[in-house]
Coordinates of C-alpha atoms in Angstrom, one line a residue:
M166 CA -0.1 -0.1 0.0
V167 CA 3.0 2.4 1.0
R168 CA 4.7 1.7 -2.3
Y169 CA 1.4 2.4 -4.2
L170 CA 1.0 5.6 -2.5
Y171 CA 4.6 6.5 -3.0
S172 CA 4.8 5.4 -6.6
V173 CA 8.0 3.7 -6.3
S174 CA 9.0 -0.1 -7.2
P175 CA 10.2 -2.5 -4.6
K176 CA 13.7 -2.2 -5.8
E177 CA 13.9 1.7 -6.0
E178 CA 15.6 3.7 -3.2
L179 CA 14.3 7.3 -2.3
S180 CA 16.2 10.0 -4.0
P181 CA 17.5 12.5 -1.3
A182 CA 15.7 15.4 -2.9
T183 CA 12.1 15.4 -4.6
N184 CA 11.0 11.8 -3.2
N185 CA 12.1 12.6 0.2
K186 CA 9.9 16.0 0.1
N187 CA 7.0 13.9 -1.3
G188 CA 7.5 11.3 1.4
V189 CA 7.6 13.7 4.3
M190 CA 4.5 15.6 3.0
L191 CA 2.7 12.3 2.8
L192 CA 3.8 11.3 6.2
T193 CA 2.7 14.7 7.9
T194 CA -0.6 14.6 6.1
C195 CA -1.2 11.2 7.3
I196 CA -0.7 12.1 10.9
M197 CA -2.8 15.3 10.4
D198 CA -5.6 13.2 9.1
E199 CA -5.2 10.6 11.8
L200 CA -4.2 7.9 9.4
Y201 CA -1.6 6.5 11.6
D202 CA -1.7 3.1 10.5
I203 CA -0.5 4.5 7.0
A204 CA 2.0 6.6 8.7
L205 CA 3.4 3.8 10.8
D206 CA 3.7 1.8 7.5
L207 CA 5.7 4.7 6.0
L208 CA 8.2 4.9 8.9
Q209 CA 8.7 1.2 8.9
H210 CA 9.7 1.3 5.3
Y211 CA 11.4 4.3 5.2
P212 CA 12.6 5.5 8.8
R213 CA 14.6 8.4 7.5
L214 CA 11.4 10.3 6.8
A215 CA 11.2 11.0 10.7
L216 CA 14.0 13.3 10.3
D217 CA 13.1 15.3 7.2
Q218 CA 11.0 18.5 6.9
D219 CA 8.1 19.2 4.6
S220 CA 7.7 22.4 2.7
D221 CA 6.2 24.1 5.6
K222 CA 9.5 23.2 7.5
D223 CA 7.5 21.0 9.7
T224 CA 8.4 17.5 10.8
A225 CA 6.2 14.4 11.5
L226 CA 7.3 14.8 15.3
D227 CA 5.9 18.2 15.3
M228 CA 2.8 17.3 13.7
L229 CA 2.2 14.5 16.3
A230 CA 2.9 17.0 19.2
Q231 CA 0.0 19.1 17.9
K232 CA -2.7 16.1 18.2
P233 CA -3.4 15.6 21.8
S234 CA -6.6 13.7 20.6
A235 CA -4.3 11.0 19.4
F236 CA -3.1 10.0 22.9
P237 CA -5.1 9.0 26.2
S238 CA -3.9 12.1 28.0
G239 CA -5.7 14.5 25.5
T240 CA -9.0 12.3 25.5
Q241 CA -11.7 13.3 27.8
L242 CA -14.0 10.3 28.6
A243 CA -17.0 9.5 30.8
W244 CA -16.6 7.2 33.6
W245 CA -18.6 4.3 31.9
Q246 CA -16.5 5.1 28.7
Q247 CA -13.2 4.9 30.6
W248 CA -14.4 1.6 32.0
I249 CA -14.9 0.2 28.7
Y250 CA -11.6 1.8 27.3
N251 CA -9.6 0.2 30.1
G252 CA -11.1 -3.2 29.6
I253 CA -11.0 -3.3 25.7
R254 CA -8.0 -5.3 24.2
V255 CA -6.8 -4.5 20.7
P256 CA -3.9 -6.0 18.8
H257 CA -0.6 -4.1 19.1
P258 CA 0.3 -2.3 16.0
L259 CA 3.9 -3.2 16.1
A260 CA 3.6 -7.0 16.9
S261 CA 4.2 -9.4 14.2
T262 CA 1.7 -11.7 12.7
H263 CA 3.3 -14.7 14.6
S264 CA 3.3 -13.1 17.9
Q265 CA 0.5 -10.5 18.4
G266 CA -0.6 -9.2 21.8
D267 CA -2.6 -6.5 23.5
I268 CA -1.7 -3.0 22.8
E269 CA -0.8 -2.4 26.5
R270 CA 1.0 -5.7 26.9
P271 CA 2.8 -6.7 23.6
N272 CA 4.4 -10.0 23.5
K273 CA 8.3 -10.2 23.3
G274 CA 8.5 -13.6 22.1
P275 CA 8.2 -17.3 23.1
T276 CA 9.7 -18.0 26.7
D277 CA 7.8 -20.8 28.6
R278 CA 4.6 -22.5 28.8
R279 CA 3.0 -19.8 31.1
S280 CA 3.9 -17.2 28.6
I281 CA 2.3 -19.1 25.9
V282 CA -1.0 -19.5 27.8
K283 CA -0.9 -15.8 28.5
R284 CA -0.3 -14.9 24.9
A285 CA -3.3 -17.3 24.0
S286 CA -5.5 -15.7 26.6
D287 CA -4.5 -12.1 25.0
Q288 CA -5.5 -13.3 21.7
L289 CA -8.8 -14.7 22.8
L290 CA -9.6 -11.5 24.6
V291 CA -8.7 -9.6 21.4
M292 CA -11.0 -11.7 19.4
A293 CA -13.8 -11.6 21.9
W294 CA -13.8 -7.5 21.8
K295 CA -13.7 -7.6 18.0
G296 CA -16.8 -9.5 18.0
L297 CA -18.5 -7.4 20.7
K298 CA -17.8 -4.2 18.8
I299 CA -19.9 -5.5 15.9
F300 CA -23.0 -5.4 17.9
V301 CA -22.3 -2.7 20.7
P302 CA -21.8 0.8 19.2
A303 CA -20.3 2.2 22.3
I304 CA -17.9 -0.7 22.4
K305 CA -17.0 -0.2 18.7
K306 CA -16.2 3.6 19.5
M307 CA -14.0 2.8 22.4
Y308 CA -12.2 0.0 20.3
N309 CA -11.5 2.2 17.2
L310 CA -10.4 5.0 19.8
K311 CA -8.0 2.7 21.5
L312 CA -6.8 1.4 18.3
I313 CA -6.0 4.7 17.1
H314 CA -4.1 5.6 20.5
G315 CA -1.9 2.7 20.2
Q316 CA -1.1 3.3 16.3
A317 CA 0.0 6.9 17.2
L318 CA 2.0 5.7 20.3
A319 CA 3.8 3.3 17.8
V320 CA 4.3 6.2 15.3
L321 CA 5.9 8.3 18.2
C322 CA 8.1 5.4 19.1
C323 CA 9.4 5.0 15.7
L324 CA 10.1 8.8 15.4
C325 CA 11.8 8.7 18.9
E326 CA 13.9 5.8 17.8
Q327 CA 15.4 7.8 14.8
I328 CA 15.8 11.0 16.7
S329 CA 17.8 9.3 19.3
T330 CA 20.4 8.5 16.8
L331 CA 21.1 12.1 16.3
H332 CA 23.6 14.4 18.1
R333 CA 22.1 16.9 20.4
S334 CA 23.4 19.9 18.3
E335 CA 21.1 18.5 15.3
F336 CA 17.9 18.7 17.6
K337 CA 17.1 22.4 17.1
E338 CA 17.8 22.2 13.4
I339 CA 15.1 19.4 12.9
G340 CA 12.7 21.0 15.2
V341 CA 12.7 18.5 18.1
Y342 CA 12.8 21.3 20.8
K343 CA 9.8 22.9 18.9
A344 CA 7.9 19.8 18.9
V345 CA 8.6 19.1 22.8
F346 CA 7.2 22.5 23.8
N347 CA 4.1 21.9 21.5
A348 CA 3.6 18.7 23.1
V349 CA 3.8 20.6 26.7
K350 CA 1.4 23.2 25.5
H351 CA -1.2 20.6 24.5
G352 CA -0.5 18.3 27.7
I353 CA 0.6 15.1 25.8
V354 CA 2.4 13.4 28.6
E355 CA 2.9 10.3 26.6
F356 CA 5.0 12.3 24.2
I357 CA 7.3 13.7 26.7
V358 CA 7.7 10.3 28.6
E359 CA 8.5 8.6 25.3
I360 CA 10.9 11.2 24.0
V361 CA 12.8 11.3 27.5
R362 CA 12.9 7.5 27.6
H363 CA 14.9 7.7 24.2
Y364 CA 16.9 10.7 24.8
P365 CA 17.0 11.6 28.6
D366 CA 19.0 14.9 28.2
V367 CA 16.0 16.5 26.3
I368 CA 14.6 17.3 29.8
W369 CA 17.1 20.0 30.2
C370 CA 15.9 21.9 26.8
E371 CA 14.6 25.4 26.8
D372 CA 12.7 27.6 24.5
D373 CA 13.5 31.1 23.1
L374 CA 12.8 32.6 26.6
N375 CA 15.0 30.1 28.6
R376 CA 11.9 28.4 30.0
G377 CA 12.3 24.7 30.7
I378 CA 9.7 22.1 30.2
F379 CA 8.4 22.5 33.8
L380 CA 8.3 26.3 33.6
Y381 CA 6.3 26.0 30.4
A382 CA 4.1 23.4 31.7
T383 CA 3.3 25.6 34.8
L384 CA 2.6 28.5 32.5
Q385 CA 0.4 26.4 30.2
R386 CA -1.3 24.8 33.5
Q387 CA -0.7 21.2 32.1
E388 CA -0.7 19.4 35.4
K389 CA 0.1 15.9 33.7
I390 CA 3.3 17.3 32.5
F391 CA 4.1 19.2 35.6
S392 CA 3.5 16.0 37.9
L393 CA 6.6 14.4 36.1
I394 CA 8.9 16.9 38.3
Y395 CA 8.0 14.6 41.3
K396 CA 9.5 11.5 39.5
M397 CA 12.8 13.2 38.9
G398 CA 14.3 12.6 42.4
A399 CA 17.2 15.1 43.1
K400 CA 16.8 16.8 39.8
K401 CA 13.5 18.2 40.9
N402 CA 15.4 20.8 42.8
S403 CA 17.4 22.0 39.8
M404 CA 14.1 22.3 37.6
A405 CA 12.4 24.1 40.3
T406 CA 15.1 26.9 40.8
S407 CA 15.4 28.0 37.3
W408 CA 14.2 31.2 35.8
D409 CA 13.6 32.7 32.3
K410 CA 15.0 35.7 30.6
N411 CA 12.6 38.0 32.5
Y412 CA 13.7 36.5 35.8
N413 CA 10.3 34.8 36.3
N414 CA 11.0 31.7 38.3
I415 CA 8.5 28.7 38.4
L416 CA 6.3 30.3 40.9
H417 CA 6.2 33.4 38.9
Q418 CA 4.8 31.3 36.1
A419 CA 2.1 29.9 38.5
A420 CA 1.3 33.6 39.4
L421 CA 0.5 34.4 35.8
L422 CA -3.1 34.1 34.7
A423 CA -3.8 30.7 33.0
P424 CA -4.6 30.5 29.4
S425 CA -8.4 30.9 28.6
S426 CA -8.4 27.6 27.2
Q427 CA -7.3 25.9 30.5
L428 CA -9.7 28.2 32.5
D429 CA -12.8 27.3 30.5
R430 CA -12.3 23.6 31.4
V431 CA -13.6 24.8 34.9
S432 CA -17.2 26.0 35.3
G433 CA -17.8 29.2 37.3
A434 CA -15.3 32.0 37.9
A435 CA -15.0 31.0 41.8
L436 CA -13.9 27.5 40.8
Q437 CA -11.6 28.9 38.2
M438 CA -10.0 31.2 41.0
Q439 CA -9.7 27.9 43.2
R440 CA -7.9 26.0 40.5
E441 CA -5.4 29.1 40.2
L442 CA -4.8 29.1 44.0
Q443 CA -4.3 25.2 43.9
W444 CA -1.6 25.5 41.3
Y445 CA 0.1 28.4 43.0
K446 CA 0.1 26.6 46.3
E447 CA 1.3 23.3 44.7
V448 CA 4.4 25.0 43.0
E449 CA 5.0 27.2 46.2
S450 CA 5.3 23.9 48.0
I451 CA 8.2 22.6 46.0
V452 CA 10.4 25.9 45.6
Q453 CA 12.8 26.9 48.1
P454 CA 11.7 29.8 50.6
K455 CA 14.1 32.5 48.8
Y456 CA 12.4 31.9 45.5
R457 CA 9.1 32.8 47.1
E458 CA 10.4 36.5 47.7
M459 CA 12.4 36.7 44.2
K460 CA 11.4 39.6 41.9
N461 CA 11.3 39.3 38.3
I462 CA 12.2 42.1 35.8
N463 CA 9.3 44.3 36.7
H464 CA 10.3 44.1 40.3
K465 CA 7.4 42.0 41.4
T466 CA 7.4 39.1 43.8
P467 CA 5.4 35.8 42.8
Q468 CA 2.6 36.8 45.3
A469 CA 2.3 40.3 44.2
L470 CA 2.2 39.2 40.7
F471 CA -0.6 36.6 41.5
T472 CA -2.7 39.4 43.1
D473 CA -2.2 41.8 39.9
Q474 CA -2.9 39.1 37.5
H475 CA -6.1 37.6 39.2
K476 CA -7.9 40.9 40.2
R477 CA -10.5 40.5 37.7
L478 CA -10.9 36.7 38.4
V479 CA -11.5 37.5 42.0
E480 CA -14.3 40.2 41.1
E481 CA -15.9 37.8 38.9
G482 CA -15.8 34.9 41.5
E483 CA -17.1 37.3 43.9
R484 CA -20.1 38.1 41.6
W485 CA -20.8 34.5 40.8
M486 CA -20.8 33.4 44.4
K487 CA -23.2 36.2 45.5
D488 CA -25.5 35.6 42.6
T489 CA -25.8 31.9 43.4
S490 CA -26.2 32.7 47.1
E491 CA -28.8 35.1 46.6
S492 CA -31.0 32.8 44.5
C493 CA -30.6 29.8 46.9
T494 CA -31.3 32.2 49.9
V495 CA -34.7 32.9 48.6
V496 CA -35.6 29.3 48.1
A497 CA -34.2 28.4 51.6
A498 CA -36.1 31.3 53.3
L499 CA -39.5 30.3 51.5
I500 CA -39.1 26.6 52.7
S501 CA -38.2 27.6 56.3
T502 CA -41.4 29.8 56.4
I503 CA -43.5 26.9 55.0
M504 CA -42.1 24.4 57.3
F505 CA -42.5 26.3 60.4
A506 CA -46.2 27.1 59.6
A507 CA -46.9 23.5 58.7
I508 CA -45.9 22.1 62.1
F509 CA -48.8 24.2 63.7
T510 CA -51.4 23.0 61.2
V511 CA -51.0 19.5 61.3
P512 CA -53.0 17.2 59.2
G513 CA -56.3 16.1 61.2
G514 CA -56.1 18.8 63.4
Y515 CA -56.0 18.7 67.3
D516 CA -58.3 17.1 69.9
Q517 CA -60.5 20.0 71.2
Y518 CA -60.3 18.9 74.8
S519 CA -56.6 17.7 75.1
G520 CA -54.9 19.7 72.3
I521 CA -53.1 16.7 71.2
P522 CA -53.0 15.8 67.3
I523 CA -55.7 13.3 66.2
Y524 CA -53.3 11.2 64.1
L525 CA -50.6 11.4 66.7
H526 CA -50.5 7.5 67.3
R527 CA -50.2 6.6 63.3
N528 CA -46.9 6.0 61.9
S529 CA -47.5 8.2 59.0
F530 CA -48.0 11.0 61.4
M531 CA -44.4 10.5 62.7
V532 CA -43.1 10.6 59.3
F533 CA -44.8 13.9 58.7
M534 CA -43.5 15.3 61.9
V535 CA -39.8 14.1 61.5
S536 CA -39.7 15.0 57.7
D537 CA -41.2 18.5 58.5
A538 CA -38.6 19.2 61.3
M539 CA -35.7 18.0 59.1
S540 CA -36.7 20.2 56.4
L541 CA -36.9 23.1 58.7
F542 CA -33.6 22.5 60.0
A543 CA -31.9 21.9 56.7
S544 CA -33.3 25.0 55.1
T545 CA -32.1 27.0 58.1
S546 CA -28.7 25.7 58.0
S547 CA -28.6 26.4 54.2
L548 CA -29.9 29.9 54.8
L549 CA -27.1 30.7 57.3
M550 CA -24.5 29.3 55.0
F551 CA -25.5 31.4 52.0
L552 CA -25.8 34.5 54.3
G553 CA -22.4 33.4 55.4
I554 CA -21.2 33.6 51.7
L555 CA -22.8 37.0 51.1
T556 CA -21.0 38.5 54.0
S557 CA -17.5 37.1 53.3
R558 CA -14.6 39.2 52.9
Y559 CA -13.7 37.4 49.6
R560 CA -10.0 37.5 50.0
E561 CA -8.0 35.4 47.4
E562 CA -7.5 32.5 50.1
D563 CA -11.1 32.2 50.8
F564 CA -11.7 30.7 47.2
L565 CA -9.5 27.8 48.1
N566 CA -11.5 26.2 50.7
S567 CA -13.6 28.5 52.8
L568 CA -16.2 29.7 50.2
P569 CA -16.3 26.5 48.4
T570 CA -17.0 24.5 51.7
K571 CA -19.9 26.9 52.5
M572 CA -21.4 26.5 49.0
I573 CA -21.2 22.8 49.3
V574 CA -22.9 22.7 52.7
G575 CA -25.5 25.2 51.5
L576 CA -26.4 23.3 48.6
S577 CA -26.5 20.0 50.2
C578 CA -28.8 21.3 53.0
L579 CA -31.0 23.0 50.4
F580 CA -31.3 19.7 48.4
F581 CA -32.1 17.9 51.4
S582 CA -34.6 20.5 52.6
I583 CA -36.5 20.1 49.4
A584 CA -36.5 16.4 49.5
T585 CA -38.0 16.4 53.0
M586 CA -40.4 19.1 52.2
M587 CA -41.8 16.9 49.4
I588 CA -41.9 13.9 51.8
T589 CA -44.0 16.0 54.2
F590 CA -46.3 17.2 51.4
G591 CA -46.8 13.7 50.2
I592 CA -47.4 12.0 53.5
T593 CA -49.9 14.8 54.4
L594 CA -52.1 14.0 51.1
F595 CA -51.6 10.3 51.9
M596 CA -53.1 10.6 55.4
M597 CA -56.0 12.7 54.2
L598 CA -57.0 10.5 51.2
R599 CA -56.0 7.1 51.9
D600 CA -59.4 6.0 53.4
R601 CA -61.1 7.0 50.1
F602 CA -58.3 6.3 47.6
P603 CA -56.1 3.5 48.8
W604 CA -54.2 3.6 45.5
I605 CA -53.3 7.2 46.0
S606 CA -49.7 6.6 47.4
F607 CA -48.0 5.7 44.1
P608 CA -49.0 8.9 42.1
I609 CA -48.1 11.0 45.2
I610 CA -44.7 9.4 45.4
L611 CA -44.3 10.0 41.6
L612 CA -45.3 13.5 41.6
A613 CA -43.3 14.5 44.8
S614 CA -40.1 13.1 43.4
L615 CA -40.3 15.2 40.1
P616 CA -39.2 18.6 41.7
V617 CA -36.5 16.8 43.8
T618 CA -35.4 15.2 40.5
L619 CA -35.5 18.4 38.6
F620 CA -33.1 20.2 41.3
A621 CA -30.8 17.3 41.1
L622 CA -30.5 17.4 37.5
L623 CA -29.7 21.1 37.5
Q624 CA -27.7 21.6 40.7
F625 CA -26.2 18.4 41.7
P626 CA -23.5 18.4 38.9
L627 CA -22.3 21.6 40.3
L628 CA -22.4 20.3 43.7
V629 CA -20.4 17.3 42.8
E630 CA -17.9 19.5 40.9
I631 CA -17.2 21.7 43.9
F632 CA -16.8 18.8 46.4
F633 CA -14.2 17.0 44.2
S634 CA -12.4 20.2 43.2
T635 CA -12.2 21.0 47.0
Y636 CA -11.8 17.5 48.6
G637 CA -11.0 15.3 45.7
P638 CA -7.7 13.5 45.1
G639 CA -6.3 16.7 43.4
I640 CA -5.2 17.2 39.8
F641 CA -1.5 16.5 40.5
D642 CA 0.1 13.0 40.5
K643 CA 2.8 12.4 42.9
P644 CA 4.2 8.9 42.7
K645 CA 7.5 7.9 44.6
K646 CA 9.8 6.8 41.7
W647 CA 10.1 6.8 37.8
S648 CA 13.3 5.1 36.7
S649 CA 13.7 6.8 33.4
F650 CA 14.2 10.2 35.0
E651 CA 16.2 8.9 37.9
Q652 CA 18.8 7.3 35.6
S653 CA 18.9 10.4 33.2

């Protein structure tokens, strides 16, 4: 197929001029069009194409560095899609026809009986997933996606193998450093890991402003790339103490406002401000104390630069918090008023002599009393939390934990108060109508669950996002070791 596209006979060699230009143009076009199987075939037949530039002075490595969707780190999947993706087995693109394996566990050749059994089981899994994708569209989509990722990784591996044969002085000429920083910009962690494995010294490269990989990753808010700094052992200190031409150290980079493309990944100005603070605090924790007071070319410390850069975001976050709190305060106040009045107008009324509720000894009446009280307490707590948000000082640090925690408690209590309010309403109708309409309980439950469901659909995703952003595992990965960096 490659020779047909390339229009050369099996015995022909590529000429150093025209044919090489045509070949690299075909290679870069295949990468841009996500035809990684053809690109891989080209590189296997003509490996020197990995080092050539097309008419726009672009290399295959640079084109691949601009395709985050070709790698797992650049693909956002829902939890159920991720579950399917992790379970799927696809053939490895570099495996031979006699020894194929899974894309994540390619076979290296026959060793013993156990490895043969393992290889056979992998083959059966691959065949099973191939069969399932025919009948299940979701599996087919994930299967094709994982196959593309595997092919792209194989292309990257072939490119890195060729580049590792060059001297470091040739890297800038063929655009290796340009490709590395493009990969950092797009957050392709597989790209950085693979190229460092083949040529460890590339981790020390710098751009035109003397920014290293980790300074640039901090500037671009690429947490997956930045997290590699924790896997470098003693070299972490050297990486964290460098600065660029404008004397901006890594903490200054964290103090600059994040690119809009990264901010837009977080909903709401308040959570965006929280994410910026998380970045600043994380970088601050790895730098030496003297670098926290270091001034850049504009005579600004990192903290002063952070305050200056985030003034507008703080104002927008304050406005977002107040608007949300004001709306929820009205709802919480209404529920509190209704539930307080309902406790004195119980269903069935009171005994005119003793003043005891007539339905006091019924189980349904106890459900009414408990749900009414819980709704009142929850709505009052929610009201107090939202009032606390409205009267907050809105300092920068408040957006890290204080304000999000109040919002979590406020929304949770409001959701609980709405749910218990509908239980109170439903049990009241049930007590009033059950003697005449015994079947009334089912439609009451159905209708009462409708507003609770609507509120959950509208507000619960926000509540979950705030919770995980504040108390989740965090965006940074801190494993103990990574052998490739330790040895570089």
